[in-house]
Short mmCIF file of C-alpha atoms in Angstrom, two decimals:
data_model
loop_
_atom_site.label_atom_id
_atom_site.label_comp_id
_atom_site.label_asym_id
_atom_site.label_seq_id
_atom_site.Cartn_x
_atom_site.Cartn_y
_atom_site.Cartn_z
CA MET H 1 93.77 114.76 -91.00
CA ASN H 2 92.74 111.78 -93.10
CA VAL H 3 89.53 109.73 -92.64
CA PHE H 4 91.30 106.92 -90.80
CA SER H 5 92.94 109.28 -88.40
CA LEU H 6 89.67 111.07 -87.77
CA ARG H 7 87.88 107.85 -87.01
CA PHE H 8 90.69 106.68 -84.70
CA THR H 9 90.68 109.96 -82.85
CA ARG H 10 86.92 109.89 -82.23
CA ARG H 11 87.11 106.32 -80.98
CA ALA H 12 90.09 107.26 -78.72
CA CYS H 13 88.11 110.22 -77.33
CA PHE H 14 85.12 107.93 -76.74
CA ALA H 15 87.33 105.38 -74.87
CA ALA H 16 89.01 108.23 -72.96
CA THR H 17 85.57 109.48 -71.82
CA ILE H 18 84.67 106.03 -70.45
CA ALA H 19 88.04 105.68 -68.73
CA CYS H 20 87.83 109.12 -67.29
CA CYS H 21 84.41 108.38 -65.76
CA ALA H 22 85.80 105.19 -64.24
CA SER H 23 88.87 106.97 -62.77
CA MET H 24 86.69 109.51 -61.04
CA LEU H 25 85.03 106.81 -58.89
CA THR H 26 86.62 104.86 -56.07
CA ALA H 27 85.99 101.13 -55.91
CA ALA H 28 83.37 101.66 -53.20
CA GLU H 29 81.61 104.35 -55.15
CA ALA H 30 81.71 102.78 -58.63
CA ASP H 31 78.24 102.29 -60.08
CA ARG H 32 77.22 99.20 -61.97
CA GLY H 33 76.16 100.89 -65.18
CA LEU H 34 72.89 100.08 -66.95
CA ARG H 35 71.08 97.12 -65.47
CA PHE H 36 67.81 95.30 -66.11
CA ASP H 37 66.20 97.17 -63.22
CA SER H 38 67.57 100.63 -64.14
CA PRO H 39 64.98 103.37 -64.76
CA GLY H 40 63.79 103.48 -68.34
CA VAL H 41 64.87 99.89 -69.21
CA LEU H 42 62.04 97.80 -70.64
CA ASP H 43 62.43 94.53 -68.71
CA LEU H 44 60.58 91.97 -70.84
CA ALA H 45 61.58 89.23 -68.32
CA ALA H 46 59.78 90.90 -65.43
CA SER H 47 57.43 88.60 -63.51
CA ASP H 48 54.64 91.12 -62.92
CA ALA H 49 51.57 90.97 -65.15
CA ASP H 50 50.42 93.77 -67.47
CA GLU H 51 46.74 94.24 -67.06
CA ASP H 52 46.24 97.64 -68.83
CA GLY H 53 45.44 98.00 -72.47
CA ARG H 54 42.74 97.14 -74.98
CA ARG H 55 41.67 93.47 -75.24
CA THR H 56 42.56 91.74 -78.51
CA GLU H 57 39.83 90.80 -80.95
CA THR H 58 39.07 87.07 -81.17
CA VAL H 59 38.63 85.58 -84.63
CA LEU H 60 38.50 82.01 -85.95
CA LEU H 61 41.34 79.80 -87.19
CA THR H 62 40.77 77.64 -90.18
CA ALA H 63 40.93 73.87 -89.72
CA ALA H 64 44.11 73.77 -91.88
CA ASP H 65 45.80 76.32 -89.56
CA VAL H 66 44.82 74.29 -86.50
CA ASP H 67 46.31 71.16 -87.90
CA ALA H 68 49.52 73.00 -88.95
CA ILE H 69 50.02 74.55 -85.57
CA ARG H 70 49.59 71.26 -83.77
CA ALA H 71 52.02 69.49 -86.18
CA ALA H 72 54.75 72.24 -86.03
CA PRO H 73 57.76 71.56 -83.81
CA VAL H 74 58.24 73.46 -80.56
CA VAL H 75 60.69 76.33 -81.11
CA GLY H 76 63.32 76.81 -78.46
CA ALA H 77 63.37 73.18 -77.26
CA ASP H 78 66.82 72.55 -78.84
CA ALA H 79 68.41 75.71 -80.12
CA LEU H 80 67.81 79.18 -78.71
CA PRO H 81 66.06 81.54 -81.18
CA LEU H 82 68.27 84.34 -79.77
CA PRO H 83 71.64 82.61 -79.29
CA VAL H 84 74.03 83.27 -76.48
CA ALA H 85 77.50 84.69 -77.06
CA ALA H 86 79.27 81.27 -77.31
CA ASP H 87 76.95 80.36 -80.23
CA VAL H 88 77.19 83.79 -81.86
CA PHE H 89 80.99 83.60 -81.84
CA HIS H 90 81.16 79.82 -82.45
CA CYS H 91 83.10 79.27 -79.18
CA ALA H 92 83.10 76.69 -76.39
CA ALA H 93 81.22 78.29 -73.50
CA ALA H 94 84.36 78.08 -71.25
CA SER H 95 86.68 79.59 -73.81
CA ARG H 96 87.20 83.17 -72.63
CA SER H 97 89.96 83.80 -75.15
CA CYS H 98 87.58 82.91 -78.03
CA LEU H 99 84.75 85.01 -76.57
CA ASP H 100 87.17 88.00 -76.04
CA ALA H 101 88.31 87.62 -79.66
CA GLY H 102 84.72 87.59 -80.86
CA GLU H 103 83.93 90.74 -78.95
CA ARG H 104 87.00 92.44 -80.29
CA LYS H 105 85.88 91.74 -83.82
CA ALA H 106 82.37 92.99 -83.08
CA LEU H 107 83.83 96.19 -81.51
CA GLY H 108 85.81 96.78 -84.70
CA ALA H 109 82.67 98.30 -86.25
CA GLY H 110 83.26 101.29 -83.94
CA ALA H 111 79.83 101.58 -82.37
CA ALA H 112 80.95 100.45 -78.90
CA VAL H 113 84.23 100.79 -77.03
CA ARG H 114 85.56 98.78 -74.09
CA ALA H 115 87.84 100.40 -71.43
CA GLY H 116 88.76 97.63 -69.04
CA THR H 117 85.59 96.66 -67.15
CA ARG H 118 83.44 99.32 -68.76
CA LEU H 119 81.70 98.95 -72.07
CA GLY H 120 80.28 102.09 -73.65
CA LEU H 121 77.83 102.63 -76.49
CA ARG H 122 77.19 105.95 -77.93
CA PRO H 123 73.75 106.45 -79.63
CA ALA H 124 73.18 108.95 -82.35
CA GLN H 125 71.38 111.15 -79.88
CA GLY H 126 71.69 111.24 -76.13
CA ALA H 127 74.29 110.23 -73.56
CA VAL H 128 76.60 107.23 -73.76
CA VAL H 129 74.98 103.98 -72.54
CA GLU H 130 77.46 102.29 -70.22
CA PHE H 131 77.72 98.72 -68.88
CA VAL H 132 79.99 97.81 -66.05
CA ASP H 133 81.55 94.44 -65.23
CA TRP H 134 81.78 93.79 -61.52
CA ASN H 135 82.66 91.00 -59.12
CA ARG H 136 81.79 90.75 -55.44
CA PRO H 137 83.79 87.99 -53.81
CA SER H 138 82.17 85.56 -51.36
CA THR H 139 82.57 86.25 -47.61
CA ALA H 140 81.98 84.17 -44.51
CA SER H 141 78.48 85.59 -44.25
CA ALA H 142 77.45 86.13 -47.92
CA ASP H 143 77.73 84.54 -51.37
CA GLY H 144 79.60 86.32 -54.01
CA ASP H 145 78.06 87.64 -57.19
CA SER H 146 79.14 89.15 -60.50
CA GLU H 147 78.04 90.55 -63.90
CA THR H 148 80.12 90.42 -67.12
CA HIS H 149 79.08 92.13 -70.23
CA ARG H 150 80.00 91.42 -73.88
CA TYR H 151 79.18 93.29 -77.03
CA LEU H 152 77.77 91.01 -79.73
CA GLY H 153 77.06 93.44 -82.61
CA ARG H 154 73.72 94.36 -84.17
CA LEU H 155 70.49 92.46 -84.52
CA SER H 156 69.28 91.70 -88.00
CA GLY H 157 66.43 93.85 -89.20
CA SER H 158 66.20 96.41 -86.35
CA GLY H 159 69.91 97.22 -86.17
CA TYR H 160 69.61 97.27 -82.42
CA HIS H 161 72.88 96.80 -80.48
CA ARG H 162 73.05 93.59 -78.41
CA ILE H 163 75.06 93.35 -75.23
CA GLU H 164 74.96 90.02 -73.32
CA VAL H 165 75.28 90.03 -69.56
CA GLU H 166 76.60 86.95 -67.81
CA PHE H 167 75.28 86.73 -64.21
CA GLY H 168 77.10 84.99 -61.39
CA HIS H 169 73.99 83.22 -60.24
CA ASP H 170 71.59 83.16 -63.20
CA ALA H 171 71.42 82.31 -66.87
CA PRO H 172 72.69 85.04 -69.27
CA GLY H 173 70.46 87.78 -70.55
CA SER H 174 70.76 90.46 -73.25
CA PHE H 175 70.32 94.20 -73.53
CA LEU H 176 68.94 95.43 -76.85
CA VAL H 177 69.82 99.08 -77.39
CA ASN H 178 68.27 101.45 -79.97
CA PRO H 179 71.24 102.92 -81.92
CA ALA H 180 69.33 106.18 -82.43
CA ASN H 181 68.10 107.13 -78.97
CA GLY H 182 69.90 104.73 -76.57
CA LYS H 183 66.62 103.25 -75.19
CA ALA H 184 67.16 99.69 -73.99
CA ALA H 185 65.21 96.47 -73.33
CA PHE H 186 66.35 93.49 -71.31
CA VAL H 187 65.52 89.82 -72.20
CA HIS H 188 66.45 86.69 -70.29
CA ASN H 189 67.18 84.72 -73.47
CA ALA H 190 69.00 81.73 -71.96
CA ALA H 191 66.17 81.01 -69.56
CA ASP H 192 63.06 82.22 -71.42
CA VAL H 193 61.82 81.75 -74.95
CA VAL H 194 62.96 84.88 -76.75
CA ALA H 195 62.28 85.01 -80.48
CA PRO H 196 62.71 87.87 -82.99
CA SER H 197 60.18 88.11 -85.77
CA PRO H 198 61.48 87.21 -89.32
CA ASP H 199 61.90 90.92 -90.06
CA GLY H 200 63.56 91.67 -86.74
CA LEU H 201 61.08 94.38 -85.89
CA HIS H 202 59.23 92.52 -83.09
CA LEU H 203 60.45 90.43 -80.25
CA LEU H 204 58.53 87.80 -78.21
CA GLU H 205 59.48 86.68 -74.68
CA PHE H 206 57.85 84.27 -72.21
CA ASN H 207 58.77 81.49 -69.85
CA ALA H 208 57.26 78.16 -70.80
CA ASP H 209 57.80 76.73 -67.26
CA ASP H 210 56.15 79.54 -65.32
CA ALA H 211 52.39 79.94 -65.78
CA THR H 212 52.42 83.16 -63.70
CA ARG H 213 54.60 84.98 -66.10
CA PRO H 214 53.08 87.03 -68.96
CA LEU H 215 54.04 86.62 -72.61
CA ARG H 216 55.16 90.01 -73.98
CA VAL H 217 55.89 91.32 -77.46
CA ALA H 218 58.02 94.39 -77.97
CA ALA H 219 58.42 96.56 -81.01
CA LEU H 220 62.09 97.12 -81.97
CA ASP H 221 61.35 100.08 -84.25
CA GLU H 222 62.94 103.46 -84.63
CA ALA H 223 61.22 104.86 -81.52
CA GLY H 224 61.37 101.68 -79.40
CA PRO H 225 61.93 99.45 -77.70
CA ARG H 226 58.32 99.58 -76.52
CA LEU H 227 55.80 97.04 -75.32
CA VAL H 228 52.95 96.43 -77.80
CA LEU H 229 51.28 93.24 -76.49
CA SER H 230 50.98 91.40 -73.17
CA CYS H 231 49.24 88.08 -72.80
CA GLN H 232 48.50 86.29 -69.52
CA PHE H 233 47.54 82.82 -68.49
CA GLY H 234 44.12 82.43 -66.86
CA ALA H 235 44.82 78.93 -65.35
CA ASP H 236 47.28 78.05 -62.66
CA HIS H 237 48.35 74.85 -64.41
CA ALA H 238 48.43 76.01 -67.99
CA THR H 239 51.42 75.30 -70.19
CA LEU H 240 52.30 77.15 -73.41
CA ALA H 241 54.54 76.01 -76.33
CA PHE H 242 55.92 78.37 -78.93
CA LYS H 243 55.44 77.05 -82.40
CA GLY H 244 57.34 79.85 -84.14
CA TRP H 245 56.57 83.02 -86.08
CA HIS H 246 54.11 82.26 -88.87
CA ASP H 247 55.29 85.30 -90.75
CA ALA H 248 56.56 88.77 -89.79
CA ALA H 249 53.20 89.81 -88.38
CA SER H 250 51.94 86.63 -86.58
CA PHE H 251 53.13 83.82 -84.36
CA ASP H 252 51.78 80.48 -83.29
CA LEU H 253 51.24 78.91 -79.77
CA LEU H 254 49.90 75.72 -78.42
CA LEU H 255 48.09 76.13 -75.11
CA THR H 256 47.36 73.25 -72.75
CA PRO H 257 44.88 74.56 -70.18
CA ASP H 258 45.43 71.78 -67.66
CA ARG H 259 48.20 69.17 -67.45
CA GLY H 260 45.63 66.70 -66.17
CA MET H 261 43.73 66.78 -69.53
CA PRO H 262 45.72 64.88 -72.17
CA GLY H 263 45.03 66.05 -75.66
CA ALA H 264 43.27 69.26 -74.55
CA THR H 265 45.61 71.40 -76.57
CA VAL H 266 44.43 74.74 -77.97
CA PRO H 267 46.21 76.06 -81.10
CA LEU H 268 46.49 79.85 -81.13
CA ARG H 269 47.76 82.35 -83.68
CA ILE H 270 48.33 85.98 -82.59
CA ALA H 271 48.46 88.32 -85.51
CA HIS H 272 49.30 92.03 -85.91
CA VAL H 273 46.81 93.63 -88.25
CA GLY H 274 47.09 97.30 -88.92
CA ASP H 275 47.44 98.96 -85.56
CA ALA H 276 45.70 96.11 -83.70
CA TRP H 277 46.37 92.56 -82.58
CA GLN H 278 44.03 89.54 -83.09
CA LEU H 279 43.82 86.30 -81.09
CA ARG H 280 42.88 83.59 -83.55
CA ILE H 281 41.44 80.38 -82.18
CA ALA H 282 39.45 77.35 -83.34
CA GLU H 283 35.68 77.38 -82.99
CA ALA H 284 35.73 74.22 -80.85
CA ALA H 285 38.22 75.82 -78.47
CA ARG H 286 36.40 79.06 -77.84
CA ALA H 287 35.68 78.31 -74.28
CA ALA H 288 39.39 77.75 -73.70
CA ALA H 289 40.11 81.32 -74.86
CA THR H 290 39.27 82.44 -71.34
CA GLN H 291 42.45 80.73 -70.23
CA PHE H 292 44.55 83.08 -72.34
CA ARG H 293 43.92 86.81 -72.47
CA CYS H 294 45.89 89.54 -74.33
CA ALA H 295 45.94 93.27 -74.10
CA MET H 296 47.31 95.70 -76.57
CA ARG H 297 49.52 98.52 -75.33
#
């Protein structure tokens, strides 16, 4: 058997496994595959705060860094740092044929296989990670709902697989799956600010419009995904703007403690140094640091 035939046979067996699993379930019994609330999934879009962990060290920002952070544009205001499928595949959002063609090309690498409504991903170790498209029609007493998944390929740097999920009643999100162990994280990248670091080995997520939501940073390394940092607002009316990753180990934020205090902006830089994280802030804004606390995981 030649190499092409062997590769084709393996992919055919993979697809047959997925199809066989689907055929064993009736429509009423069919599960919905891996979801953001499945056991073991790291849901970076979760609304609950993370209080555990060591507090970050607070150090001073230079005056030049303060000015640079204030002057930098807000990231995510125009283009999403982690683009949705239509932008990845250069399609109009409503063009299903273009999106389907983009997925078929991404699937050509052989890491994932689609069998109808089921999308399967086989990690190097462990069981197949399966995503299931489903649709629940509206009834006289309840609204309908649905989830549709699409394989987008691999993330730069980490090599994690990315599967976008389109919700019937919410903005799209993405699953990021470790190719070695099948562990997955979920991000709500069309509603939240979700930004990979320049080297692709860390990922930041937060919601700029919800002061009750924590900012989280995950490591997308060989063992991950895993939560490494969680930051929480200390003021009910705080706003936070993401000014981008300064480099592969640090990112910049602009905190406004109270909307009623024009100009009271607090530049922050959060940096990964060795096995710890630092919260860097201007001397004049030390008191405002109480409005923003971070814990290392």
